[in-house]
Amino acid sequence: MSQADPWKRPRKVSVVIDNPSWMLPHGEALVEAIRAKGDDAKLCRTHDEVSDGAVAFYLGCIKITPPGVLARNDYNIVVHASDLPRGKGFSPIKWQIMEGENTIPICLFEAVEALDAGDVYYRTVLELEEHELMSEIHPRLGELTKTLCLRFLDEPTAPQGTPQSGAETRYPRRNLESQRIDPNRPLAEQFNTLRTVENDRFPAFFDLHGKRYK
């Protein structure tokens, strides 16, 4: 954790992405933008690389951050695509698209030991139409994430969050069945499922005549 005034530049900032995520190039761009503004920033691929400092941004992470790692920074920040406390958990933007939503709430909030439970600093929305695929949505979400993180760092004094309130809901982890297409139903009825798949890692598929097709 930083000493004295944690909001006095130059601050030490970690940008943490713990998997081969689509977020990586946006994390790299965020690090460069932070450095350009006069802070000391680095990209971390594991918890072991997180430094003692002012702020750690956890972007697209899939591993739970241990309390000891959270204690290294004054602020531990996550960007999550739901209207917290609704939509905690996994892949919220994909679940909402499959529910037919095209106005996706985005929260920047404080990471705490409990899942997606920390104070919220900012709320905004990502406006979609009815046609974008994940290959088109990810760049927009990545740019919005970078903008929110820079906004946080640009505050003239240390930001104050607002506790979450209201009914909590949670999304489960997606699995193979999340990408299944029913060949006996019209494609138009299943288009939102197709919008959420990632062809390289999680392709859509259907079973027909005893065979599986991707």
Tab-separated table of C-alpha atoms in Angstrom, residues 60-198:
chain	number	residue	atom	x	y	z
A	60	GLY	CA	-11.133	-9.340	-17.346
A	61	CYS	CA	-9.684	-11.447	-14.534
A	62	ILE	CA	-10.894	-14.984	-13.897
A	63	LYS	CA	-9.048	-15.742	-10.644
A	64	ILE	CA	-10.136	-14.612	-7.181
A	65	THR	CA	-7.747	-12.028	-5.785
A	66	PRO	CA	-6.478	-13.024	-2.312
A	67	PRO	CA	-6.946	-10.514	0.532
A	68	GLY	CA	-3.179	-10.172	0.863
A	69	VAL	CA	-2.933	-8.983	-2.731
A	70	LEU	CA	-5.818	-6.538	-2.286
A	71	ALA	CA	-3.971	-5.108	0.726
A	72	ARG	CA	-1.054	-4.020	-1.472
A	73	ASN	CA	-2.999	-1.084	-2.940
A	74	ASP	CA	-5.165	1.693	-1.585
A	75	TYR	CA	-7.749	1.083	-4.333
A	76	ASN	CA	-8.560	-2.152	-6.149
A	77	ILE	CA	-10.791	-1.454	-9.112
A	78	VAL	CA	-12.972	-3.696	-11.295
A	79	VAL	CA	-15.148	-2.823	-14.298
A	80	HIS	CA	-18.258	-5.003	-14.545
A	81	ALA	CA	-20.955	-5.034	-17.236
A	82	SER	CA	-24.114	-5.035	-15.131
A	83	ASP	CA	-26.152	-2.759	-12.872
A	84	LEU	CA	-24.744	-3.968	-9.549
A	85	PRO	CA	-25.927	-5.536	-7.318
A	86	ARG	CA	-27.963	-7.048	-10.159
A	87	GLY	CA	-25.996	-9.277	-12.489
A	88	LYS	CA	-23.055	-10.242	-10.307
A	89	GLY	CA	-20.944	-13.165	-11.456
A	90	PHE	CA	-19.785	-14.411	-14.809
A	91	SER	CA	-20.053	-13.063	-18.379
A	92	PRO	CA	-22.796	-10.542	-17.548
A	93	ILE	CA	-22.755	-8.844	-20.947
A	94	LYS	CA	-23.324	-12.158	-22.750
A	95	TRP	CA	-26.169	-13.202	-20.468
A	96	GLN	CA	-27.871	-9.842	-20.942
A	97	ILE	CA	-27.575	-10.027	-24.728
A	98	MET	CA	-29.145	-13.489	-24.628
A	99	GLU	CA	-31.957	-11.961	-22.558
A	100	GLY	CA	-32.549	-9.481	-25.385
A	101	GLU	CA	-30.939	-6.445	-23.742
A	102	ASN	CA	-29.080	-3.872	-25.831
A	103	THR	CA	-28.565	-1.195	-23.164
A	104	ILE	CA	-25.825	-2.718	-21.025
A	105	PRO	CA	-25.051	-1.083	-17.634
A	106	ILE	CA	-21.364	-0.719	-16.776
A	107	CYS	CA	-20.019	-0.217	-13.231
A	108	LEU	CA	-16.563	0.713	-11.998
A	109	PHE	CA	-16.361	-0.447	-8.393
A	110	GLU	CA	-14.057	-1.392	-5.542
A	111	ALA	CA	-12.940	-5.021	-5.341
A	112	VAL	CA	-13.466	-6.588	-1.919
A	113	GLU	CA	-13.303	-10.156	-0.645
A	114	ALA	CA	-16.999	-10.805	-1.382
A	115	LEU	CA	-17.904	-11.313	-5.044
A	116	ASP	CA	-18.731	-8.064	-6.888
A	117	ALA	CA	-19.819	-6.447	-3.610
A	118	GLY	CA	-17.702	-3.289	-3.263
A	119	ASP	CA	-18.693	0.361	-3.396
A	120	VAL	CA	-19.512	1.699	-6.877
A	121	TYR	CA	-17.656	4.768	-8.143
A	122	TYR	CA	-19.218	5.220	-11.587
A	123	ARG	CA	-22.205	3.905	-13.504
A	124	THR	CA	-22.663	4.293	-17.248
A	125	VAL	CA	-24.102	2.273	-20.135
A	126	LEU	CA	-22.894	0.655	-23.340
A	127	GLU	CA	-25.550	1.160	-26.016
A	128	LEU	CA	-25.818	-1.661	-28.538
A	129	GLU	CA	-28.107	-2.242	-31.473
A	130	GLU	CA	-29.446	-5.665	-32.411
A	131	HIS	CA	-26.704	-6.856	-34.712
A	132	GLU	CA	-23.256	-6.568	-33.072
A	133	LEU	CA	-21.220	-9.717	-32.477
A	134	MET	CA	-18.711	-10.140	-29.633
A	135	SER	CA	-15.860	-9.348	-32.030
A	136	GLU	CA	-17.474	-5.918	-32.429
A	137	ILE	CA	-18.627	-5.498	-28.835
A	138	HIS	CA	-15.307	-6.283	-27.165
A	139	PRO	CA	-13.413	-3.320	-28.694
A	140	ARG	CA	-16.140	-0.928	-27.584
A	141	LEU	CA	-16.227	-2.380	-24.078
A	142	GLY	CA	-12.432	-2.268	-23.909
A	143	GLU	CA	-12.341	1.407	-24.885
A	144	LEU	CA	-15.074	2.264	-22.387
A	145	THR	CA	-13.159	0.375	-19.687
A	146	LYS	CA	-10.020	2.388	-20.427
A	147	THR	CA	-12.008	5.644	-20.318
A	148	LEU	CA	-13.520	4.809	-16.914
A	149	CYS	CA	-10.143	3.838	-15.439
A	150	LEU	CA	-8.531	7.083	-16.640
A	151	ARG	CA	-11.477	9.055	-15.294
A	152	PHE	CA	-10.872	7.459	-11.897
A	153	LEU	CA	-7.201	8.439	-11.925
A	154	ASP	CA	-7.980	11.956	-13.165
A	155	GLU	CA	-10.139	12.816	-10.151
A	156	PRO	CA	-8.586	15.784	-8.305
A	157	THR	CA	-9.018	14.061	-4.934
A	158	ALA	CA	-9.352	10.433	-3.916
A	159	PRO	CA	-12.739	9.168	-5.197
A	160	GLN	CA	-15.500	8.109	-2.825
A	161	GLY	CA	-17.722	5.197	-3.784
A	162	THR	CA	-21.370	4.514	-3.031
A	163	PRO	CA	-22.470	1.270	-1.327
A	164	GLN	CA	-24.542	-1.042	-3.473
A	165	SER	CA	-28.244	-1.288	-2.666
A	166	GLY	CA	-31.207	-3.265	-3.914
A	167	ALA	CA	-31.902	-6.875	-4.809
A	168	GLU	CA	-28.911	-9.005	-5.781
A	169	THR	CA	-28.885	-11.381	-8.733
A	170	ARG	CA	-26.062	-13.548	-10.067
A	171	TYR	CA	-25.125	-15.006	-13.405
A	172	PRO	CA	-23.588	-18.505	-13.512
A	173	ARG	CA	-20.418	-19.427	-15.336
A	174	ARG	CA	-21.109	-20.140	-19.009
A	175	ASN	CA	-20.543	-23.663	-20.309
A	176	LEU	CA	-20.771	-25.647	-23.532
A	177	GLU	CA	-24.577	-25.564	-23.546
A	178	SER	CA	-24.486	-21.760	-23.677
A	179	GLN	CA	-23.373	-22.016	-27.311
A	180	ARG	CA	-25.856	-24.685	-28.433
A	181	ILE	CA	-28.093	-23.951	-31.440
A	182	ASP	CA	-31.315	-25.896	-32.001
A	183	PRO	CA	-31.497	-26.884	-35.716
A	184	ASN	CA	-35.281	-27.281	-35.409
A	185	ARG	CA	-35.899	-23.661	-34.400
A	186	PRO	CA	-35.735	-20.573	-36.661
A	187	LEU	CA	-32.298	-18.956	-36.728
A	188	ALA	CA	-33.808	-15.532	-36.021
A	189	GLU	CA	-35.017	-16.784	-32.641
A	190	GLN	CA	-31.466	-17.821	-31.738
A	191	PHE	CA	-29.556	-14.882	-33.158
A	192	ASN	CA	-28.691	-13.459	-29.717
A	193	THR	CA	-27.001	-16.762	-28.881
A	194	LEU	CA	-24.908	-16.410	-32.036
A	195	ARG	CA	-24.027	-12.845	-31.040
A	196	THR	CA	-22.453	-14.045	-27.785
A	197	VAL	CA	-20.200	-16.806	-29.086
A	198	GLU	CA	-16.469	-16.447	-29.722
